[in-house]
Short mmCIF file of C-alpha atoms and ligand atoms in Angstrom, two decimals:
data_model
loop_
_atom_site.label_atom_id
_atom_site.label_comp_id
_atom_site.label_asym_id
_atom_site.label_seq_id
_atom_site.Cartn_x
_atom_site.Cartn_y
_atom_site.Cartn_z
CA MET A 1 -42.74 63.52 -92.05
CA PRO A 2 -44.26 60.89 -89.68
CA LEU A 3 -42.46 60.25 -86.40
CA PRO A 4 -40.53 56.99 -85.94
CA ARG A 5 -42.77 54.38 -84.29
CA THR A 6 -41.34 54.56 -80.72
CA ARG A 7 -41.21 58.38 -80.66
CA GLY A 8 -44.70 58.49 -82.13
CA THR A 9 -46.00 56.10 -79.45
CA ALA A 10 -44.28 58.03 -76.65
CA LEU A 11 -45.81 61.27 -77.91
CA ARG A 12 -49.27 59.69 -78.11
CA HIS A 13 -48.93 58.55 -74.47
CA ARG A 14 -47.79 61.99 -73.36
CA LEU A 15 -50.72 63.65 -75.13
CA ALA A 16 -53.15 61.15 -73.56
CA GLU A 17 -51.74 62.07 -70.11
CA LEU A 18 -52.24 65.75 -70.85
CA ARG A 19 -55.87 65.06 -71.86
CA GLY A 20 -56.60 63.16 -68.66
CA PRO A 21 -57.42 59.54 -67.83
CA ASP A 22 -59.98 57.83 -70.10
CA ILE A 23 -60.77 61.02 -72.02
CA ALA A 24 -61.05 60.45 -75.77
CA ALA A 25 -59.21 62.88 -78.03
CA LYS A 26 -61.39 65.49 -79.69
CA ALA A 27 -60.78 65.39 -83.44
CA LEU A 28 -59.53 68.59 -85.03
CA ASP A 29 -61.75 69.80 -87.80
CA ALA A 30 -60.64 72.03 -90.65
CA ARG A 31 -62.29 75.04 -89.07
CA ALA A 32 -60.22 74.55 -85.89
CA LEU A 33 -57.09 73.96 -87.95
CA ALA A 34 -57.64 77.12 -89.96
CA ALA A 35 -58.06 79.04 -86.66
CA LEU A 36 -54.91 77.41 -85.26
CA ALA A 37 -53.01 78.43 -88.36
CA ALA A 38 -54.29 81.99 -87.93
CA ASN A 39 -52.46 82.31 -84.57
CA PRO A 40 -49.32 80.21 -85.07
CA GLY A 41 -47.51 81.86 -82.14
CA CYS A 42 -49.91 80.47 -79.54
CA LYS A 43 -48.30 77.42 -77.96
CA ARG A 44 -51.26 77.03 -75.60
CA ARG A 45 -53.69 76.43 -78.39
CA ALA A 46 -51.19 74.25 -80.28
CA ILE A 47 -50.69 71.83 -77.37
CA LEU A 48 -54.40 71.74 -76.42
CA ASP A 49 -55.45 71.02 -80.02
CA GLY A 50 -52.54 68.62 -80.52
CA ALA A 51 -53.56 66.66 -77.43
CA GLY A 52 -57.21 66.62 -78.53
CA VAL A 53 -58.40 68.52 -75.42
CA ASN A 54 -62.02 69.63 -75.56
CA LYS A 55 -61.38 73.38 -75.20
CA ALA A 56 -65.05 74.25 -74.71
CA ALA A 57 -65.26 71.89 -71.69
CA LEU A 58 -61.93 73.22 -70.40
CA ALA A 59 -63.12 76.84 -70.69
CA SER A 60 -66.27 76.00 -68.69
CA ALA A 61 -64.23 74.22 -66.01
CA LEU A 62 -61.98 77.32 -65.78
CA GLY A 63 -65.07 79.45 -65.16
CA SER A 64 -64.90 81.29 -68.51
CA PRO A 65 -67.27 79.40 -70.83
CA SER A 66 -67.03 80.07 -74.54
CA VAL A 67 -70.00 81.50 -76.37
CA PHE A 68 -69.46 80.48 -79.92
CA GLY A 69 -70.45 77.33 -81.76
CA GLN A 70 -73.25 76.27 -84.05
CA SER A 71 -76.81 76.23 -82.67
CA GLN A 72 -78.68 72.93 -82.74
CA PHE A 73 -81.15 74.45 -85.20
CA ALA A 74 -78.40 75.53 -87.62
CA PHE A 75 -76.75 72.12 -87.26
CA THR A 76 -79.97 70.24 -88.13
CA ARG A 77 -80.73 72.58 -91.03
CA GLY A 78 -77.18 72.18 -92.35
CA ASN A 79 -77.41 68.38 -92.22
CA ALA A 80 -80.79 68.37 -94.02
CA PHE A 81 -79.41 70.61 -96.78
CA GLU A 82 -76.31 68.45 -97.22
CA ALA A 83 -78.47 65.30 -97.50
CA LYS A 84 -80.52 67.02 -100.20
CA VAL A 85 -77.40 68.03 -102.15
CA LYS A 86 -76.05 64.46 -102.03
CA ALA A 87 -79.33 62.68 -102.76
CA ASP A 88 -79.58 60.22 -105.72
CA GLY A 89 -75.92 59.27 -105.55
CA GLY A 90 -74.84 62.91 -105.61
CA ALA A 91 -76.42 63.57 -109.04
CA GLU A 92 -77.07 67.28 -108.35
CA LEU A 93 -73.71 67.79 -106.70
CA LEU A 94 -71.86 66.28 -109.67
CA ARG A 95 -73.93 68.33 -112.09
CA LEU A 96 -72.80 71.46 -110.24
CA VAL A 97 -69.13 70.34 -110.29
CA HIS A 98 -69.39 69.75 -114.05
CA GLU A 99 -71.15 73.07 -114.68
CA LYS A 100 -68.87 75.24 -112.54
CA LEU A 101 -65.48 73.54 -112.86
CA ASP A 102 -65.17 71.06 -115.72
CA ARG A 103 -67.45 71.81 -118.67
CA SER A 104 -65.05 70.17 -121.11
CA ALA A 105 -65.59 66.75 -119.48
CA GLU A 106 -68.44 64.38 -120.28
CA PRO A 107 -71.51 65.28 -118.18
CA PRO A 108 -71.82 62.92 -115.20
CA ALA A 109 -74.63 60.52 -116.19
CA HIS A 110 -73.79 58.42 -113.15
CA ALA A 111 -70.94 58.30 -110.62
CA ARG A 112 -69.13 55.77 -108.54
CA VAL A 113 -69.66 56.29 -104.80
CA PRO A 114 -67.15 53.99 -103.05
CA GLU A 115 -67.77 52.65 -99.57
CA LEU A 116 -65.43 54.40 -97.14
CA THR A 117 -66.35 52.90 -93.77
CA ALA A 118 -63.51 51.46 -91.69
CA THR A 119 -62.50 51.21 -88.03
CA GLY A 120 -61.02 54.31 -86.44
CA PRO A 121 -59.69 57.45 -88.11
CA GLU A 122 -56.48 55.73 -89.27
CA GLY A 123 -58.55 52.97 -90.95
CA ARG A 124 -60.84 55.49 -92.61
CA THR A 125 -57.86 57.53 -93.81
CA ALA A 126 -56.28 54.45 -95.39
CA ARG A 127 -59.61 53.50 -97.00
CA THR A 128 -59.96 57.00 -98.46
CA ALA A 129 -56.42 56.94 -99.90
CA LEU A 130 -57.17 53.58 -101.53
CA ALA A 131 -60.45 54.86 -102.99
CA LEU A 132 -58.69 57.93 -104.36
CA ARG A 133 -56.02 55.79 -106.01
CA GLU A 134 -58.59 53.45 -107.59
CA ALA A 135 -60.71 56.35 -108.82
CA THR A 136 -57.69 58.14 -110.24
CA GLU A 137 -56.53 55.06 -112.12
CA THR A 138 -60.05 54.46 -113.53
CA ARG A 139 -59.93 57.35 -116.02
CA GLY A 140 -63.07 58.52 -117.80
CA GLU A 141 -65.46 58.24 -114.83
CA TRP A 142 -66.79 60.56 -112.17
CA THR A 143 -66.33 59.40 -108.55
CA LEU A 144 -67.87 60.93 -105.44
CA LEU A 145 -66.17 60.39 -102.09
CA ASP A 146 -68.81 61.15 -99.46
CA HIS A 147 -67.24 62.27 -96.16
CA PRO A 148 -63.77 60.90 -96.83
CA MET A 149 -61.19 61.07 -94.03
CA LEU A 150 -57.89 62.84 -94.60
CA ALA A 151 -54.85 63.12 -92.36
CA LEU A 152 -52.68 66.21 -92.21
CA ASP A 153 -49.42 66.42 -90.32
CA VAL A 154 -49.76 69.34 -87.92
CA ALA A 155 -46.73 70.24 -85.79
CA GLY A 156 -45.54 66.64 -85.91
CA SER A 157 -48.85 65.06 -84.96
CA PRO A 158 -51.57 63.80 -87.36
CA ALA A 159 -54.86 65.73 -87.50
CA PHE A 160 -57.82 63.87 -89.03
CA LEU A 161 -60.13 65.89 -91.25
CA GLU A 162 -63.47 65.11 -92.85
CA PRO A 163 -64.48 67.27 -95.82
CA ASP A 164 -68.11 67.16 -96.96
CA ALA A 165 -67.04 65.53 -100.25
CA VAL A 166 -64.19 65.10 -102.71
CA VAL A 167 -64.97 64.56 -106.39
CA VAL A 168 -62.59 62.73 -108.74
CA HIS A 169 -63.01 64.06 -112.30
CA PRO A 170 -62.77 61.85 -115.42
CA ASP A 171 -59.24 63.26 -116.03
CA GLY A 172 -58.15 61.99 -112.58
CA SER A 173 -58.03 65.43 -110.86
CA TRP A 174 -59.60 65.99 -107.41
CA THR A 175 -61.96 68.74 -106.24
CA VAL A 176 -62.87 69.62 -102.64
CA VAL A 177 -66.59 70.32 -102.10
CA GLU A 178 -67.81 72.44 -99.18
CA ILE A 179 -71.55 72.41 -98.46
CA LYS A 180 -72.76 75.32 -96.33
CA SER A 181 -76.21 76.32 -95.13
CA PHE A 182 -75.77 80.12 -95.48
CA PRO A 183 -77.62 81.47 -98.53
CA MET A 184 -76.20 82.63 -101.85
CA LEU A 185 -78.27 85.65 -102.84
CA ASP A 186 -78.21 86.60 -106.53
CA GLY A 187 -75.08 84.47 -106.96
CA SER A 188 -73.05 85.89 -104.08
CA ALA A 189 -72.82 85.14 -100.37
CA ASP A 190 -71.59 86.90 -97.21
CA PRO A 191 -67.85 87.52 -97.94
CA ALA A 192 -66.84 86.75 -94.33
CA LYS A 193 -68.56 83.35 -94.49
CA VAL A 194 -67.13 82.60 -97.94
CA GLY A 195 -63.66 83.54 -96.62
CA ALA A 196 -64.04 81.16 -93.67
CA ALA A 197 -65.22 78.37 -96.00
CA ALA A 198 -62.24 79.04 -98.32
CA ARG A 199 -59.79 78.76 -95.39
CA GLN A 200 -61.36 75.43 -94.39
CA ALA A 201 -61.23 74.14 -97.96
CA ALA A 202 -57.57 75.20 -98.20
CA VAL A 203 -56.79 72.88 -95.27
CA TYR A 204 -58.44 69.98 -97.14
CA VAL A 205 -56.48 70.86 -100.28
CA LEU A 206 -53.22 70.65 -98.29
CA ALA A 207 -54.25 67.26 -96.87
CA LEU A 208 -55.13 65.95 -100.35
CA GLU A 209 -51.78 67.16 -101.67
CA GLN A 210 -50.03 65.04 -99.03
CA ILE A 211 -52.00 61.99 -100.26
CA ALA A 212 -51.19 62.80 -103.89
CA ALA A 213 -47.50 63.02 -102.98
CA ARG A 214 -47.70 59.61 -101.25
CA LEU A 215 -49.38 58.17 -104.35
CA GLY A 216 -46.30 59.15 -106.29
CA ASP A 217 -47.24 62.49 -107.87
CA SER A 218 -44.01 64.45 -108.17
CA ASP A 219 -46.06 67.65 -108.37
CA PRO A 220 -49.39 67.19 -106.53
CA ALA A 221 -50.72 70.60 -107.63
CA PRO A 222 -52.21 69.51 -111.00
CA ARG A 223 -53.86 66.51 -109.29
CA VAL A 224 -55.53 68.58 -106.55
CA ARG A 225 -57.52 71.45 -108.01
CA HIS A 226 -57.10 74.80 -106.28
CA ARG A 227 -60.59 75.93 -107.25
CA VAL A 228 -63.04 74.31 -104.83
CA LEU A 229 -66.82 74.09 -105.12
CA LEU A 230 -68.89 75.96 -102.54
CA VAL A 231 -72.52 74.74 -102.47
CA CYS A 232 -75.17 76.85 -100.68
CA PRO A 233 -78.97 77.26 -100.68
CA LYS A 234 -80.14 79.49 -103.54
CA ASP A 235 -81.65 82.80 -102.38
CA PHE A 236 -84.22 82.00 -99.69
CA SER A 237 -85.05 78.53 -100.99
CA ASN A 238 -83.69 75.10 -100.10
CA LEU A 239 -82.44 74.51 -103.66
CA PRO A 240 -78.68 74.07 -104.08
CA THR A 241 -76.58 76.50 -106.06
CA ALA A 242 -72.79 76.67 -106.29
CA SER A 243 -69.81 78.83 -106.95
CA ALA A 244 -66.17 77.98 -107.75
CA VAL A 245 -63.79 79.53 -105.20
CA ASP A 246 -60.07 79.95 -105.87
CA VAL A 247 -58.25 79.01 -102.63
CA ARG A 248 -54.63 79.43 -103.82
CA LYS A 249 -54.02 82.38 -101.52
CA GLN A 250 -55.60 80.73 -98.45
CA ARG A 251 -53.68 77.53 -99.21
CA ALA A 252 -50.34 79.37 -99.36
CA VAL A 253 -51.03 81.32 -96.14
CA THR A 254 -52.22 78.24 -94.22
CA ALA A 255 -49.24 76.15 -95.39
CA ARG A 256 -46.85 78.90 -94.27
CA GLN A 257 -48.55 79.33 -90.87
CA LEU A 258 -48.74 75.58 -90.18
CA ALA A 259 -45.02 75.30 -90.93
CA ARG A 260 -44.41 77.97 -88.26
CA LEU A 261 -46.13 75.99 -85.48
CA THR A 262 -43.79 74.78 -82.76
CA ARG A 263 -43.66 71.00 -82.74
CA ILE A 264 -46.16 69.57 -80.26
CA GLU A 265 -43.55 67.32 -78.63
CA ASP A 266 -41.25 70.31 -78.04
CA ILE A 267 -44.05 72.15 -76.22
CA ALA A 268 -44.99 69.00 -74.26
CA ASP A 269 -41.34 68.63 -73.15
CA THR A 270 -41.41 72.07 -71.48
CA LEU A 271 -44.42 71.26 -69.28
CA PRO A 272 -43.97 70.16 -65.65
CA ALA A 273 -44.49 66.44 -64.97
CA GLY A 274 -48.10 65.70 -64.03
CA THR A 275 -49.59 68.59 -66.07
CA CYS A 276 -53.14 67.65 -67.01
CA PHE A 277 -55.98 69.56 -68.71
CA SER A 278 -58.85 67.29 -67.65
CA PRO A 279 -62.04 69.34 -67.03
CA GLU A 280 -62.62 67.06 -64.03
CA LEU A 281 -59.82 68.80 -62.09
CA PRO A 282 -60.44 71.71 -59.67
CA ALA A 283 -60.38 75.14 -61.35
CA ALA A 284 -57.22 76.22 -59.48
CA ASP A 285 -55.23 73.18 -60.72
CA LEU A 286 -56.54 73.68 -64.24
CA THR A 287 -55.62 77.37 -64.20
CA ALA A 288 -52.07 76.47 -63.16
CA ALA A 289 -51.85 73.85 -65.93
CA VAL A 290 -53.13 76.25 -68.60
CA GLU A 291 -50.89 79.08 -67.41
CA ALA A 292 -47.87 76.76 -67.68
CA VAL A 293 -48.12 77.10 -71.48
CA PRO A 294 -47.38 80.52 -73.02
CA ALA A 295 -50.22 82.10 -74.99
CA THR A 296 -50.36 84.98 -77.43
CA TYR A 297 -53.79 86.48 -76.89
CA ALA A 298 -55.22 88.86 -79.48
CA PRO A 299 -58.78 90.22 -79.78
CA GLU A 300 -59.20 87.98 -82.87
CA CYS A 301 -59.19 84.99 -80.46
CA LEU A 302 -62.73 86.01 -79.41
CA SER A 303 -64.12 84.69 -82.69
CA ALA A 304 -61.76 81.76 -83.10
CA CYS A 305 -60.89 80.03 -79.82
CA GLU A 306 -62.98 78.63 -76.98
CA LEU A 307 -60.45 79.80 -74.37
CA ALA A 308 -60.67 83.44 -75.44
CA PHE A 309 -62.46 84.78 -72.34
CA HIS A 310 -59.98 83.07 -70.04
CA CYS A 311 -56.94 84.29 -72.00
CA ARG A 312 -58.36 87.81 -72.32
CA ALA A 313 -58.92 88.06 -68.55
CA ARG A 314 -55.35 86.89 -67.87
CA ALA A 315 -53.90 89.25 -70.49
CA ARG A 316 -55.80 92.20 -69.02
CA ALA A 317 -54.91 91.28 -65.44
CA SER A 318 -51.22 91.22 -66.32
CA GLY A 319 -51.53 94.48 -68.29
CA ALA A 320 -50.30 92.76 -71.48
CA VAL A 321 -50.42 94.97 -74.57
CA THR A 322 -51.54 91.95 -76.64
CA SER A 323 -55.10 92.64 -75.46
CA LEU A 324 -54.98 95.93 -77.45
CA GLY A 325 -54.67 94.10 -80.79
CA ARG A 326 -51.93 92.80 -83.06
CA SER A 327 -51.25 96.07 -84.91
CA VAL A 328 -50.76 98.06 -81.66
CA ARG A 329 -48.65 95.22 -80.29
CA ALA A 330 -46.43 95.29 -83.38
CA GLU A 331 -45.93 99.09 -83.08
CA LEU A 332 -44.75 98.80 -79.47
CA GLY A 333 -41.67 96.67 -80.15
CA GLY A 334 -40.15 95.42 -76.88
CA LEU A 335 -42.73 97.10 -74.62
CA THR A 336 -45.04 94.33 -73.48
CA THR A 337 -47.14 95.87 -70.70
CA VAL A 338 -49.47 98.88 -70.58
CA GLU A 339 -47.63 100.11 -67.47
CA GLY A 340 -44.30 99.92 -69.30
CA VAL A 341 -45.75 101.87 -72.24
CA LEU A 342 -47.08 104.67 -69.99
CA SER A 343 -43.84 104.87 -68.06
CA ALA A 344 -41.83 105.07 -71.33
CA ALA A 345 -44.18 107.79 -72.61
CA ARG A 346 -43.67 109.83 -69.41
CA GLY A 347 -39.90 109.53 -69.81
CA GLU A 348 -39.51 107.47 -66.63
CA SER A 349 -38.14 104.36 -68.36
CA GLY A 350 -37.07 103.03 -71.75
CA ASP A 351 -34.21 103.67 -74.14
CA PRO A 352 -34.71 107.06 -75.89
CA ASP A 353 -33.03 105.61 -79.01
CA ASP A 354 -35.69 102.88 -79.24
CA PRO A 355 -38.02 104.05 -82.08
CA ALA A 356 -41.11 102.88 -80.13
CA VAL A 357 -40.04 104.82 -77.01
CA ALA A 358 -39.18 107.91 -79.08
CA ALA A 359 -42.57 107.77 -80.84
CA LEU A 360 -44.40 107.40 -77.53
CA ARG A 361 -42.63 110.44 -76.04
CA ARG A 362 -43.35 112.51 -79.14
CA ALA A 363 -47.01 111.50 -78.93
CA ALA A 364 -47.11 112.32 -75.20
CA ARG A 365 -45.57 115.77 -75.88
CA LEU A 366 -48.06 116.53 -78.66
CA ARG A 367 -50.93 115.45 -76.44
CA ALA A 368 -49.71 117.65 -73.57
CA GLU A 369 -49.38 120.61 -75.96
CA ALA A 370 -52.85 120.00 -77.38
CA LEU A 371 -54.31 119.74 -73.88
CA GLY A 372 -52.45 122.93 -72.86
CA ARG A 373 -53.86 124.81 -75.88
CA GLU A 374 -57.31 123.50 -75.10
CA ALA A 375 -57.01 124.62 -71.47
CA GLU A 376 -55.85 128.07 -72.63
CA THR A 377 -58.79 128.34 -75.04
CA LEU A 378 -61.18 127.28 -72.29
CA GLY A 379 -59.62 129.84 -69.92
CA ASN A 380 -60.05 132.62 -72.53
CA GLU A 381 -63.63 131.60 -73.13
CA ALA A 382 -64.34 131.63 -69.37
CA GLU A 383 -62.78 135.08 -69.10
CA ALA A 384 -64.89 136.36 -72.01
CA LEU A 385 -68.02 134.90 -70.40
CA GLY A 386 -67.06 136.59 -67.13
CA HIS A 387 -66.80 139.96 -68.90
CA GLU A 388 -70.14 139.38 -70.57
CA ALA A 389 -71.80 138.52 -67.26
CA GLU A 390 -70.24 141.61 -65.66
CA ALA A 391 -71.55 143.81 -68.51
CA LEU A 392 -75.05 142.33 -68.16
CA GLY A 393 -74.93 142.92 -64.38
CA THR A 394 -73.90 146.56 -64.91
CA GLU A 395 -76.78 147.08 -67.35
CA ALA A 396 -79.23 145.54 -64.87
CA VAL A 397 -78.27 147.96 -62.05
CA ALA A 398 -78.12 151.13 -64.28
CA PRO A 399 -80.92 153.68 -63.24
CA CYS A 400 -83.84 154.14 -65.68
CA HIS A 401 -84.48 157.67 -67.02
S1 SF4 B 501 -57.70 82.26 -76.83
FE1 SF4 B 501 -55.85 81.73 -75.71
S2 SF4 B 501 -55.39 79.65 -76.25
FE2 SF4 B 501 -56.84 80.39 -77.75
S3 SF4 B 501 -55.58 81.13 -79.44
FE3 SF4 B 501 -56.00 82.88 -78.13
S4 SF4 B 501 -54.31 82.99 -76.70
FE4 SF4 B 501 -54.25 80.97 -77.65
#
């Protein structure tokens, strides 16, 4: 639900202060949103993304630059492929949507491609919603929305998203189209990449459902199709091919995780006055600002968040068990540091009735027993070798007859 005007304005001002003077907000893309949803417990990422902070610039200013991102070559190749897919008013793209998702409809002889330009993300979002309504009301035609802009409420603050395309079918239903430059070989692509594309598309589906609800659909699900179209280069060529991907599971998981995010304004309220994440500030001030927000580091952050090297170093320095991975962390219950775990295992601290402490002590006992047996075996082997050496020595000194 949108914030009342005054609260919304106050929050926007507060987020602008956190970003730093005259620094434009970095738009959240669906990839970033999907990553945010994957770690809903991290308030640090939530506030930085909510305020539109450029995390890559922040990580560099902290002295821990991030290493991931798309190369310029991949970016250019991706843009060239997308232009090819959308050439001639999107004729090939619509043919693929018809073939993979809606064979019962009339083939798309031509399509409407509405103009979506407007000022600012809010203007573009409103223009997109209007185009979707018009296309939906004009039954019997295919409509291609090229780079529409969608808004999704994330932790009480709007995130603006730009899918590659949305197609309105003749029956008035909507399909998200994702165009990727990784190849589809013999009809299938790298599962990890397809999974990432499905998570992104699920974010767009959620945003479209919010528009459908505003347009008066009591149940937006039939309007927004949950099978999206993934378009990729065919084999090693530059020709487009496509596959329908069911994103129901990713949609449900992302919706659940986004609902778990702490509201941005609640996190902002806990920060000391004057907190600022501007990369222009000295590293020491920035470190203090970043450390003022709790984080939940996990090794998965390394492939999903620009601040991962910084957060990993801090987690390791404080001996936090989070750096060992989520599954280990979950097994350890209330034990949060490596030192605490070792001390509990040695019997020096911890409640013996705590299942985690009891399991650690059992494991420590078994390990000590195993090491003791190993030492005994080694001792026996050494003794046997000693006897053998002694026997050889005796043979060597025996007189020859
Ligand atoms: S790297 Fe840091 S800020 Fe980013 S999600 Fe992980 S813990 Fe949060």
